[in-house]
């Protein structure tokens, strides 16, 4: 065991007197860090056995523990680290900075001692291991955070291969995805088949599905809180890897030792380089078509220590996708040619600065400034040139531009106060200025005259303010309460929407290994997402609530039981009911085409409900670990002018979902991972019958066919199931240098899962002259069995 404890560096700043008659209390506070990198450890456990008091470190590694005067032993532990015990003799407030050593070979022992205690586990909250994300087999071997979350109970993918999430019957836009506290509006690369998160840059991930803390707001279904690495303050280290789709590089180290650290991660696809080389090598004809695709991610973060109480963080993220398609036709190189170039460009840019400071041994403060931008742009350039003796020189040019996006400018202020060891209060405020740019559409063409057509809606500006307070209180050894209020105001086009959202969760320990938990949350969502139905090039536009379309709201009730079996095996059951209001759906016969003008007249607002029960079994200890879960659920929608005003299944309504994940450490070199998923088929709308329109007299035209529909989303596609497997081999370590080879197989038994169904119609005439139409469904499958290989070098 190893633990470093500096001298006492603080005296009494804030004096507390216990309600107890017998003893005086003092505060032990400080940070818990990694002994090798000096990086802060989030969620570490601090426990004093004699007084039976404990706490955990917050999102910045800070802890505050109130203990009675006198002697005791404090135990510090964190998952993946060797625990440390510190003897104390309190006569005044004391600062103890603790450094825990990574476990490595002692990992199984640490898992036993520092597995999350039953009483600290929160209803509807899952702490996701970044290492587990890296171990999960993935499409093309590219580890993906969002796809790993799809194996959690109550979480589903939306479509085969996609990273989008549906949480408890909600739509993807109802998930609040935070990177270091900043919202991500577009979490996808490669048309949704990969997420924007480079796992090498991540430190901690927490998923909230219910009983949302009051500090979170703005979405209905979930919060995915992601924290990036701060960087190694002791020495430089990093990794480089290559897989089928990407190259990745990660570097972290001290700028000023023990004071300032830097972490930098980069990821890019290299397929565009191979395609460019193939085009140059194989395509010799000037008359041809070619396409290419590219994406990248850049993460950077600087962590600077001003003094023992004050730290600043500067972070930046940039991710971008580009698709280019060029078509050329040459009649004669000298006299005639035409060309067409189409470009798609979309991505996120985030810049943030944070200041954290210990104001007193039991009061912590942080402030944040952020800039957040999401853009989506399509450009098309067409050019024609022709020269001949009779007509002379002919030139034509056309440029089309579609551009949309959103910009946010935000400021946050958050306080965390610890009145006692079993009591913490968080409160703060947040303000965001939104600049919505639904789209800019312009068309420029030139022949003999210049024509410019511009259809540009005005920018929409809005202000969003939030105030919150939440109280986390261990009322007794058996009862724990988390209660809070969140006030929000949204101002747009002179219209003000306000709301007060109560949040509460209660945990009662029935026995030492059995707890009963209940929770309630009221949520508001002031933004809507308009999406086209394109299979690949989906156009997403964020628009605010308006005077006509109100903000979405939801009430969620949840009740759960958690039982701890021997050897850190946890069995849980959670039932939930979610009531939604002001959800939107396109009216019958209308689809979004990428243009937001008049969108309020194309949608209908209504109500929704989702309810279900989730069972989960999790093993956290030993060479074999894993989870297994089953969800039984139902999600429905109802609109006055859609589906005759009757309830119908929601798009992501799936009755049965089974997920299994297994990790097996075969020996020091080999690790085996397997996942299996099963769920009921996706919902789509199919006509029951087609009525052929009659011919128009004295013309060659025919009136359009009429479709008879039963109800919306009336057809369930084939059930989905898939097995993925992966095995990794770690080469011999030399100090901190080692390499790892990973092989994974996606869809091991080659299941032809449906991605989309197409209704095909055939027409033929009988001898009698009667026209007969026949219809058949054609299934499209995207991903058969796909093996992949990746190699990573750590230094």
Short mmCIF file of C-alpha atoms in Angstrom, two decimals, residues 381-703:
data_model
loop_
_atom_site.label_atom_id
_atom_site.label_comp_id
_atom_site.label_asym_id
_atom_site.label_seq_id
_atom_site.Cartn_x
_atom_site.Cartn_y
_atom_site.Cartn_z
CA UNK A 381 -21.38 23.68 -57.92
CA UNK A 382 -22.39 22.90 -61.52
CA UNK A 383 -20.38 24.18 -64.47
CA UNK A 384 -20.90 23.79 -68.21
CA UNK A 385 -18.70 24.98 -71.07
CA UNK A 386 -19.18 24.43 -74.79
CA UNK A 387 -17.71 26.07 -77.89
CA UNK A 388 -18.70 25.41 -81.53
CA UNK A 389 -18.72 27.29 -84.83
CA UNK A 390 -22.48 27.80 -85.10
CA UNK A 391 -23.33 28.85 -81.50
CA UNK A 392 -20.04 30.25 -80.34
CA UNK A 393 -19.04 30.02 -76.67
CA UNK A 394 -21.67 28.81 -74.20
CA UNK A 395 -21.13 28.98 -70.46
CA UNK A 396 -23.37 28.13 -67.56
CA UNK A 397 -22.78 28.11 -63.83
CA UNK A 398 -24.97 27.30 -60.82
CA UNK A 399 -24.21 27.36 -57.09
CA UNK A 400 -26.52 26.01 -54.39
CA UNK A 401 -25.88 26.55 -50.68
CA UNK A 402 -27.73 25.09 -47.70
CA UNK A 403 -26.36 26.07 -44.30
CA UNK A 404 -27.78 25.63 -40.81
CA UNK A 405 -26.58 25.52 -37.24
CA UNK A 406 -26.77 26.75 -33.69
CA UNK A 407 -24.40 28.75 -31.48
CA UNK A 408 -24.50 28.89 -27.68
CA UNK A 409 -22.73 31.31 -25.34
CA UNK A 410 -23.02 30.18 -21.72
CA UNK A 411 -21.95 31.06 -18.20
CA UNK A 412 -22.39 28.81 -15.14
CA UNK A 413 -21.79 29.29 -11.44
CA UNK A 414 -22.01 26.30 -9.05
CA UNK A 415 -21.52 25.92 -5.30
CA UNK A 416 -21.23 22.76 -3.21
CA UNK A 417 -21.66 23.07 0.54
CA UNK A 418 -21.06 20.28 3.09
CA UNK A 419 -22.86 21.07 6.39
CA UNK A 420 -21.85 17.64 7.69
CA UNK A 421 -20.46 14.33 6.51
CA UNK A 422 -23.88 12.99 5.65
CA UNK A 423 -25.21 16.15 4.08
CA UNK A 424 -24.27 18.09 0.92
CA UNK A 425 -26.08 20.98 -0.74
CA UNK A 426 -25.53 22.05 -4.35
CA UNK A 427 -26.87 25.31 -5.74
CA UNK A 428 -26.10 27.52 -8.69
CA UNK A 429 -27.20 29.38 -11.81
CA UNK A 430 -26.75 29.02 -15.56
CA UNK A 431 -27.39 31.37 -18.47
CA UNK A 432 -27.24 30.54 -22.19
CA UNK A 433 -27.69 32.81 -25.19
CA UNK A 434 -28.87 30.73 -28.18
CA UNK A 435 -28.38 31.80 -31.81
CA UNK A 436 -30.51 29.49 -33.98
CA UNK A 437 -29.80 29.55 -37.70
CA UNK A 438 -32.46 27.18 -39.09
CA UNK A 439 -31.02 27.45 -42.58
CA UNK A 440 -29.62 29.72 -45.25
CA UNK A 441 -30.68 28.64 -48.71
CA UNK A 442 -29.31 30.45 -51.73
CA UNK A 443 -29.22 29.62 -55.43
CA UNK A 444 -26.98 31.49 -57.84
CA UNK A 445 -26.91 30.78 -61.55
CA UNK A 446 -25.24 32.47 -64.51
CA UNK A 447 -25.79 32.17 -68.22
CA UNK A 448 -26.51 35.32 -70.19
CA UNK A 449 -27.77 37.08 -67.06
CA UNK A 450 -27.08 36.73 -63.36
CA UNK A 451 -29.94 35.36 -61.25
CA UNK A 452 -29.75 35.19 -57.47
CA UNK A 453 -32.50 33.52 -55.46
CA UNK A 454 -32.27 33.83 -51.70
CA UNK A 455 -34.71 32.17 -49.30
CA UNK A 456 -33.19 32.96 -45.92
CA UNK A 457 -35.26 32.92 -42.71
CA UNK A 458 -34.07 35.30 -40.03
CA UNK A 459 -31.90 34.07 -37.19
CA UNK A 460 -33.82 33.24 -34.06
CA UNK A 461 -32.30 34.39 -30.80
CA UNK A 462 -33.30 33.15 -27.36
CA UNK A 463 -32.24 33.47 -23.74
CA UNK A 464 -32.30 30.60 -21.27
CA UNK A 465 -31.84 31.04 -17.53
CA UNK A 466 -31.81 28.37 -14.83
CA UNK A 467 -31.49 28.45 -11.03
CA UNK A 468 -31.25 25.26 -9.00
CA UNK A 469 -30.76 23.88 -5.52
CA UNK A 470 -30.45 20.24 -4.49
CA UNK A 471 -29.94 18.59 -1.13
CA UNK A 472 -28.31 15.16 -0.73
CA UNK A 473 -28.88 14.03 2.84
CA UNK A 474 -28.28 10.76 4.71
CA UNK A 475 -31.06 11.26 7.23
CA UNK A 476 -30.09 8.07 9.02
CA UNK A 477 -28.13 4.89 8.42
CA UNK A 478 -31.09 3.53 6.45
CA UNK A 479 -32.66 6.60 4.83
CA UNK A 480 -31.12 8.82 2.18
CA UNK A 481 -32.92 11.70 0.46
CA UNK A 482 -31.99 13.71 -2.61
CA UNK A 483 -34.41 16.56 -3.22
CA UNK A 484 -34.17 19.64 -5.36
CA UNK A 485 -35.86 22.39 -7.34
CA UNK A 486 -34.94 23.84 -10.71
CA UNK A 487 -36.35 27.12 -12.01
CA UNK A 488 -36.01 27.80 -15.72
CA UNK A 489 -36.93 30.69 -18.01
CA UNK A 490 -36.83 30.58 -21.81
CA UNK A 491 -37.33 33.79 -23.80
CA UNK A 492 -37.88 33.65 -27.58
CA UNK A 493 -39.52 36.17 -29.94
CA UNK A 494 -40.95 38.13 -27.02
CA UNK A 495 -42.53 35.02 -25.48
CA UNK A 496 -41.50 33.88 -22.00
CA UNK A 497 -41.81 30.29 -20.78
CA UNK A 498 -41.12 29.60 -17.12
CA UNK A 499 -41.18 26.41 -15.08
CA UNK A 500 -40.36 25.12 -11.62
CA UNK A 501 -39.28 21.48 -11.71
CA UNK A 502 -39.25 19.45 -8.47
CA UNK A 503 -36.89 16.48 -8.26
CA UNK A 504 -36.72 13.87 -5.52
CA UNK A 505 -35.34 10.42 -4.83
CA UNK A 506 -35.51 8.39 -1.64
CA UNK A 507 -33.49 5.32 -0.62
CA UNK A 508 -34.41 3.05 2.26
CA UNK A 509 -32.12 0.22 3.40
CA UNK A 510 -34.37 -2.69 4.30
CA UNK A 511 -31.34 -4.79 5.28
CA UNK A 512 -27.58 -4.38 4.85
CA UNK A 513 -27.81 -5.85 1.35
CA UNK A 514 -31.31 -4.86 0.23
CA UNK A 515 -32.55 -1.36 -0.57
CA UNK A 516 -35.80 0.13 -1.82
CA UNK A 517 -35.65 3.33 -3.89
CA UNK A 518 -38.22 5.69 -5.37
CA UNK A 519 -37.91 8.82 -7.46
CA UNK A 520 -39.77 11.59 -9.28
CA UNK A 521 -38.60 14.15 -11.85
CA UNK A 522 -40.31 16.94 -13.79
CA UNK A 523 -38.33 17.93 -16.89
CA UNK A 524 -38.56 20.70 -19.53
CA UNK A 525 -37.16 20.77 -23.07
CA UNK A 526 -37.09 24.08 -24.93
CA UNK A 527 -35.59 22.89 -28.23
CA UNK A 528 -36.93 20.58 -30.94
CA UNK A 529 -35.07 18.56 -33.57
CA UNK A 530 -36.38 18.34 -37.13
CA UNK A 531 -34.97 15.34 -39.00
CA UNK A 532 -35.33 14.21 -42.61
CA UNK A 533 -36.01 10.56 -43.39
CA UNK A 534 -32.97 10.06 -45.61
CA UNK A 535 -31.26 6.72 -44.99
CA UNK A 536 -27.73 8.15 -45.11
CA UNK A 537 -27.57 11.94 -45.57
CA UNK A 538 -29.90 12.87 -42.75
CA UNK A 539 -30.48 16.60 -42.25
CA UNK A 540 -30.97 17.62 -38.61
CA UNK A 541 -32.13 21.14 -37.69
CA UNK A 542 -32.49 22.41 -34.15
CA UNK A 543 -35.34 24.88 -33.64
CA UNK A 544 -36.59 26.55 -30.45
CA UNK A 545 -40.00 26.42 -28.86
CA UNK A 546 -42.22 29.15 -30.27
CA UNK A 547 -45.47 30.90 -29.45
CA UNK A 548 -47.30 28.13 -31.33
CA UNK A 549 -45.18 25.08 -30.43
CA UNK A 550 -44.70 24.91 -26.67
CA UNK A 551 -41.74 23.36 -24.80
CA UNK A 552 -41.89 19.63 -24.18
CA UNK A 553 -42.49 18.41 -20.63
CA UNK A 554 -42.32 15.09 -18.84
CA UNK A 555 -43.13 13.64 -15.43
CA UNK A 556 -41.26 10.45 -14.58
CA UNK A 557 -42.01 8.19 -11.62
CA UNK A 558 -39.70 5.30 -10.75
CA UNK A 559 -39.54 2.58 -8.12
CA UNK A 560 -36.69 0.13 -7.70
CA UNK A 561 -35.17 -2.62 -5.57
CA UNK A 562 -31.45 -3.33 -5.36
CA UNK A 563 -30.07 -6.51 -3.80
CA UNK A 564 -26.38 -7.23 -3.19
CA UNK A 565 -25.35 -10.89 -3.43
CA UNK A 566 -21.98 -12.24 -2.27
CA UNK A 567 -18.84 -11.36 -4.25
CA UNK A 568 -20.15 -7.95 -5.39
CA UNK A 569 -22.97 -9.32 -7.52
CA UNK A 570 -25.89 -6.91 -7.79
CA UNK A 571 -29.45 -7.75 -8.75
CA UNK A 572 -31.77 -4.81 -9.51
CA UNK A 573 -35.32 -4.19 -10.63
CA UNK A 574 -36.68 -0.79 -11.60
CA UNK A 575 -40.16 0.11 -12.82
CA UNK A 576 -40.93 3.49 -14.38
CA UNK A 577 -43.78 5.51 -15.83
CA UNK A 578 -43.09 8.60 -17.97
CA UNK A 579 -45.82 11.02 -19.01
CA UNK A 580 -44.90 13.42 -21.82
CA UNK A 581 -46.62 16.59 -23.06
CA UNK A 582 -46.14 18.84 -26.13
CA UNK A 583 -44.17 16.19 -28.02
CA UNK A 584 -44.24 16.80 -31.78
CA UNK A 585 -44.85 14.53 -34.78
CA UNK A 586 -45.20 15.24 -38.50
CA UNK A 587 -48.77 15.36 -39.69
CA UNK A 588 -50.15 12.57 -41.85
CA UNK A 589 -48.70 12.72 -45.36
CA UNK A 590 -46.01 15.27 -44.45
CA UNK A 591 -42.26 14.75 -44.12
CA UNK A 592 -39.46 17.14 -43.31
CA UNK A 593 -37.47 18.01 -46.45
CA UNK A 594 -34.60 19.95 -44.88
CA UNK A 595 -36.30 23.36 -44.95
CA UNK A 596 -37.55 24.78 -41.66
CA UNK A 597 -39.72 27.51 -43.17
CA UNK A 598 -43.28 26.86 -42.03
CA UNK A 599 -42.26 23.89 -39.89
CA UNK A 600 -44.81 24.80 -37.22
CA UNK A 601 -47.60 24.09 -39.71
CA UNK A 602 -46.17 20.68 -40.62
CA UNK A 603 -46.13 19.22 -37.12
CA UNK A 604 -48.71 18.41 -34.51
CA UNK A 605 -48.14 18.59 -30.78
CA UNK A 606 -49.59 15.94 -28.53
CA UNK A 607 -48.94 13.69 -25.58
CA UNK A 608 -46.95 10.54 -24.98
CA UNK A 609 -46.40 7.89 -22.37
CA UNK A 610 -43.73 5.29 -21.77
CA UNK A 611 -43.68 2.67 -19.04
CA UNK A 612 -41.83 -0.52 -18.30
CA UNK A 613 -39.79 -2.61 -15.93
CA UNK A 614 -36.04 -3.30 -16.08
CA UNK A 615 -34.20 -6.27 -14.57
CA UNK A 616 -30.43 -6.31 -14.30
CA UNK A 617 -27.78 -8.68 -12.95
CA UNK A 618 -24.22 -7.38 -12.64
CA UNK A 619 -21.02 -9.14 -11.52
CA UNK A 620 -18.17 -6.79 -10.65
CA UNK A 621 -15.55 -9.06 -9.12
CA UNK A 622 -13.03 -11.63 -10.32
CA UNK A 623 -11.66 -12.72 -13.66
CA UNK A 624 -15.16 -13.04 -15.10
CA UNK A 625 -17.35 -9.93 -14.92
CA UNK A 626 -20.37 -8.80 -16.86
CA UNK A 627 -24.00 -7.75 -16.96
CA UNK A 628 -27.28 -9.23 -18.13
CA UNK A 629 -30.51 -7.23 -18.41
CA UNK A 630 -34.08 -7.60 -19.61
CA UNK A 631 -36.50 -4.74 -20.27
CA UNK A 632 -40.25 -5.05 -20.80
CA UNK A 633 -41.61 -1.70 -21.98
CA UNK A 634 -44.18 0.17 -24.03
CA UNK A 635 -44.07 3.65 -25.59
CA UNK A 636 -47.06 5.41 -27.20
CA UNK A 637 -48.11 8.76 -28.66
CA UNK A 638 -51.46 10.51 -29.14
CA UNK A 639 -52.32 13.55 -31.30
CA UNK A 640 -55.70 15.11 -32.04
CA UNK A 641 -55.13 15.29 -35.81
CA UNK A 642 -53.01 12.18 -36.31
CA UNK A 643 -54.20 8.58 -36.38
CA UNK A 644 -57.80 9.72 -35.80
CA UNK A 645 -56.88 10.95 -32.35
CA UNK A 646 -56.10 7.44 -31.09
CA UNK A 647 -53.02 6.14 -29.27
CA UNK A 648 -50.41 4.51 -31.53
CA UNK A 649 -46.98 2.88 -30.93
CA UNK A 650 -44.07 5.31 -30.85
CA UNK A 651 -41.31 4.96 -33.42
CA UNK A 652 -38.95 3.40 -30.87
CA UNK A 653 -41.51 1.21 -29.11
CA UNK A 654 -39.91 -2.19 -28.48
CA UNK A 655 -41.65 -4.58 -26.18
CA UNK A 656 -38.75 -6.86 -25.28
CA UNK A 657 -35.02 -6.03 -25.00
CA UNK A 658 -32.30 -8.41 -23.74
CA UNK A 659 -28.66 -7.38 -23.37
CA UNK A 660 -25.68 -9.44 -22.20
CA UNK A 661 -22.06 -8.43 -21.76
CA UNK A 662 -19.25 -10.74 -20.63
CA UNK A 663 -15.63 -9.90 -19.82
CA UNK A 664 -13.18 -12.71 -19.11
CA UNK A 665 -9.54 -12.26 -18.19
CA UNK A 666 -8.06 -15.56 -19.38
CA UNK A 667 -4.56 -14.75 -18.11
CA UNK A 668 -2.17 -11.81 -17.93
CA UNK A 669 -2.02 -11.55 -21.70
CA UNK A 670 -5.41 -12.58 -23.07
CA UNK A 671 -8.78 -10.89 -22.47
CA UNK A 672 -12.02 -12.11 -24.01
CA UNK A 673 -15.19 -10.03 -24.41
CA UNK A 674 -18.59 -10.99 -25.82
CA UNK A 675 -21.91 -9.14 -26.17
CA UNK A 676 -25.33 -10.34 -27.27
CA UNK A 677 -28.42 -8.24 -27.85
CA UNK A 678 -32.01 -9.03 -28.74
CA UNK A 679 -34.98 -6.73 -29.16
CA UNK A 680 -38.39 -6.60 -30.76
CA UNK A 681 -38.45 -5.23 -34.30
CA UNK A 682 -38.62 -1.55 -35.21
CA UNK A 683 -41.96 0.09 -35.95
CA UNK A 684 -42.88 1.41 -39.42
CA UNK A 685 -46.09 2.39 -41.20
CA UNK A 686 -47.31 0.23 -44.13
CA UNK A 687 -50.55 0.57 -46.14
CA UNK A 688 -53.18 -2.15 -45.95
CA UNK A 689 -54.33 -1.56 -49.52
CA UNK A 690 -53.61 0.61 -52.54
CA UNK A 691 -56.47 2.00 -54.61
CA UNK A 692 -55.48 2.70 -58.20
CA UNK A 693 -56.48 6.16 -59.32
CA UNK A 694 -58.65 6.43 -62.45
CA UNK A 695 -57.49 7.76 -65.81
CA UNK A 696 -58.22 11.38 -66.60
CA UNK A 697 -60.45 11.48 -69.70
CA UNK A 698 -58.85 12.63 -72.97
CA UNK A 699 -55.37 12.70 -71.41
CA UNK A 700 -52.50 10.35 -70.71
CA UNK A 701 -52.59 11.22 -67.05
CA UNK A 702 -53.84 9.21 -64.10
CA UNK A 703 -55.03 10.44 -60.72
#
